[in-house]
Amino acid sequence: MFMGASTKQGQDIALKSREIVRSLISDKIEHLSLEEQSIVERIVHSTADVEYAEICHISSDFVKCSIESIKNGKDILTDINMVRAGINKYSGEVKCFINHPETIKMAKKEGITRAAAAMEYAAENGFKGIVVIGNAPTALYKVIELFEKGIMDIESVIGVPVGFVGAAESKYALKSSQIPHIITKGPKGGTPVAVAAANSLIQLSKDNKRRKPDEI
């Protein structure tokens, strides 16, 4: 299966689309590793927006830490259920606590968003793995806070919240942290970007497993 395609026609379309994407952005991502290029290509393919080739920033440790987490079957935590629903083909658990009763209680008690409270709830209940945020800057700020306080055990963060209020600032805060990450600079981002990055990592982890030892 390639890029989610499960039929011959679907695979042909996906391959053609990937060829077009590469022809449009190859010069913009040539400085990236092959794995990083694959992630950015998938984001551009999923959004039909070549600007992502220029606004994606990937920390040097992001791919390694993320693939290791996936290989070990650690959890993936998302900010909203739409992101959770889009992440597929993962043998581990993909979790979202935004609608959990305890999250709702916590949000009301602390006067914070449910997305932020969901991160607190996850941390309090032993979360360890990759955090994927495509919509809520408040969740991203909370993740950074919990990590810096030593409360949340994070392998890496896909931090691509979309919007004009807090999104760019929260991503800059993540970029300035010690957390392995991928971000999109400015207000752009959202569910399709977050899902594309996560699914690309899952595919990369499978490809990595299939390689011969001397190819790694």
Short mmCIF file of C-alpha atoms in Angstrom, two decimals, residues 45-204:
data_model
loop_
_atom_site.label_atom_id
_atom_site.label_comp_id
_atom_site.label_asym_id
_atom_site.label_seq_id
_atom_site.Cartn_x
_atom_site.Cartn_y
_atom_site.Cartn_z
CA HIS A 45 0.62 15.77 -1.35
CA SER A 46 -2.11 15.78 1.32
CA THR A 47 -2.70 19.53 1.20
CA ALA A 48 -1.92 20.32 -2.46
CA ASP A 49 0.01 23.29 -1.07
CA VAL A 50 3.66 23.54 -2.09
CA GLU A 51 4.33 26.28 0.46
CA TYR A 52 4.67 23.59 3.11
CA ALA A 53 8.00 22.67 1.54
CA GLU A 54 9.29 26.04 2.77
CA ILE A 55 7.51 26.41 6.10
CA CYS A 56 8.09 22.96 7.60
CA HIS A 57 10.83 22.91 10.20
CA ILE A 58 12.09 19.56 11.48
CA SER A 59 14.47 19.23 14.43
CA SER A 60 17.52 17.06 13.81
CA ASP A 61 16.40 14.39 16.30
CA PHE A 62 12.72 14.24 15.29
CA VAL A 63 12.75 11.37 12.81
CA LYS A 64 15.00 9.10 14.86
CA CYS A 65 13.09 9.62 18.11
CA SER A 66 9.71 9.27 16.43
CA ILE A 67 10.54 6.07 14.55
CA GLU A 68 12.03 4.54 17.69
CA SER A 69 8.84 5.36 19.59
CA ILE A 70 6.68 3.78 16.89
CA LYS A 71 8.86 0.67 16.67
CA ASN A 72 8.47 0.23 20.43
CA GLY A 73 4.71 0.50 20.15
CA LYS A 74 4.39 3.55 22.36
CA ASP A 75 1.18 5.57 22.33
CA ILE A 76 0.26 8.38 19.99
CA LEU A 77 -1.76 11.17 21.60
CA THR A 78 -3.81 13.63 19.53
CA ASP A 79 -5.46 16.92 20.38
CA ILE A 80 -8.80 16.18 18.69
CA ASN A 81 -10.66 13.09 17.51
CA MET A 82 -10.46 14.11 13.85
CA VAL A 83 -6.68 13.80 13.97
CA ARG A 84 -6.99 10.50 15.82
CA ALA A 85 -9.34 9.14 13.16
CA GLY A 86 -6.91 9.99 10.36
CA ILE A 87 -3.92 8.14 11.81
CA ASN A 88 -4.05 4.59 10.51
CA LYS A 89 -2.05 1.41 10.07
CA TYR A 90 -0.49 1.76 13.54
CA SER A 91 -0.23 -1.38 15.64
CA GLY A 92 -0.03 0.66 18.84
CA GLU A 93 -2.70 2.83 20.43
CA VAL A 94 -3.79 6.23 19.16
CA LYS A 95 -5.51 8.13 21.95
CA CYS A 96 -7.52 11.31 22.35
CA PHE A 97 -8.97 12.45 25.67
CA ILE A 98 -10.68 15.68 24.65
CA ASN A 99 -14.14 14.23 25.36
CA HIS A 100 -13.17 12.23 28.43
CA PRO A 101 -15.34 13.12 31.48
CA GLU A 102 -12.27 13.80 33.61
CA THR A 103 -10.88 16.13 30.95
CA ILE A 104 -14.13 18.10 30.90
CA LYS A 105 -14.12 18.38 34.71
CA MET A 106 -10.49 19.48 34.73
CA ALA A 107 -11.09 22.12 32.06
CA LYS A 108 -13.95 23.65 34.03
CA LYS A 109 -12.10 23.52 37.33
CA GLU A 110 -8.88 25.07 36.01
CA GLY A 111 -10.50 27.42 33.49
CA ILE A 112 -8.52 26.05 30.56
CA THR A 113 -9.49 24.59 27.19
CA ARG A 114 -10.47 20.94 26.96
CA ALA A 115 -7.58 20.41 24.55
CA ALA A 116 -5.11 21.61 27.17
CA ALA A 117 -6.84 19.65 29.92
CA ALA A 118 -6.65 16.52 27.76
CA MET A 119 -2.87 16.84 27.75
CA GLU A 120 -2.84 17.13 31.54
CA TYR A 121 -5.09 14.09 31.85
CA ALA A 122 -2.81 12.08 29.57
CA ALA A 123 0.26 13.09 31.57
CA GLU A 124 -1.42 12.15 34.84
CA ASN A 125 -2.27 8.74 33.44
CA GLY A 126 1.18 7.70 32.35
CA PHE A 127 1.31 8.76 28.72
CA LYS A 128 4.57 8.08 26.92
CA GLY A 129 5.02 8.51 23.19
CA ILE A 130 4.35 10.93 20.36
CA VAL A 131 2.00 13.91 20.67
CA VAL A 132 0.21 15.05 17.50
CA ILE A 133 -1.40 18.48 17.57
CA GLY A 134 -3.11 19.85 14.48
CA ASN A 135 -5.62 22.31 15.85
CA ALA A 136 -5.18 23.55 19.41
CA PRO A 137 -2.36 25.94 20.31
CA THR A 138 -3.41 25.70 23.96
CA ALA A 139 -2.71 21.97 23.86
CA LEU A 140 0.74 22.59 22.42
CA TYR A 141 1.56 25.18 25.07
CA LYS A 142 0.41 22.71 27.75
CA VAL A 143 2.56 19.91 26.32
CA ILE A 144 5.65 22.13 26.41
CA GLU A 145 4.84 23.17 29.99
CA LEU A 146 4.33 19.59 31.16
CA PHE A 147 7.52 18.44 29.44
CA GLU A 148 9.62 21.21 30.95
CA LYS A 149 8.25 20.42 34.42
CA GLY A 150 9.16 16.76 33.96
CA ILE A 151 5.51 15.71 34.21
CA MET A 152 4.96 14.40 30.68
CA ASP A 153 7.14 11.75 29.03
CA ILE A 154 7.32 12.78 25.38
CA GLU A 155 9.29 11.13 22.60
CA SER A 156 8.44 13.78 19.99
CA VAL A 157 5.77 16.28 18.98
CA ILE A 158 4.07 16.97 15.67
CA GLY A 159 3.10 20.56 16.42
CA VAL A 160 1.11 22.03 13.55
CA PRO A 161 -1.90 23.86 15.01
CA VAL A 162 -3.71 26.07 12.52
CA GLY A 163 -5.11 29.55 13.02
CA PHE A 164 -4.45 33.21 13.66
CA VAL A 165 -4.63 33.19 17.47
CA GLY A 166 -1.70 31.57 19.20
CA ALA A 167 -0.83 29.03 16.52
CA ALA A 168 2.38 30.63 15.23
CA GLU A 169 3.47 31.58 18.74
CA SER A 170 2.92 28.09 20.16
CA LYS A 171 4.92 26.55 17.33
CA TYR A 172 7.76 28.99 17.90
CA ALA A 173 7.74 27.97 21.56
CA LEU A 174 8.03 24.32 20.53
CA LYS A 175 10.86 25.15 18.12
CA SER A 176 12.68 26.84 21.01
CA SER A 177 12.25 23.83 23.31
CA GLN A 178 14.31 20.67 23.70
CA ILE A 179 11.49 18.44 22.41
CA PRO A 180 12.11 16.60 19.11
CA HIS A 181 9.58 18.16 16.76
CA ILE A 182 8.17 19.13 13.42
CA ILE A 183 6.34 22.43 13.04
CA THR A 184 4.90 24.59 10.29
CA LYS A 185 5.89 28.21 10.61
CA GLY A 186 3.13 30.82 10.76
CA PRO A 187 -0.64 30.21 10.92
CA LYS A 188 -0.80 27.30 8.48
CA GLY A 189 -1.28 23.72 9.65
CA GLY A 190 -4.30 21.69 10.69
CA THR A 191 -5.61 18.15 10.71
CA PRO A 192 -4.45 17.12 7.19
CA VAL A 193 -0.88 18.23 7.97
CA ALA A 194 -0.80 16.51 11.36
CA VAL A 195 -2.22 13.28 9.96
CA ALA A 196 0.13 13.29 6.97
CA ALA A 197 3.17 13.70 9.20
CA ALA A 198 2.06 10.96 11.59
CA ASN A 199 1.19 8.47 8.86
CA SER A 200 4.46 9.21 7.10
CA LEU A 201 6.37 8.32 10.29
CA ILE A 202 4.42 5.07 10.62
CA GLN A 203 5.29 4.15 7.03
CA LEU A 204 8.93 5.11 7.54
#
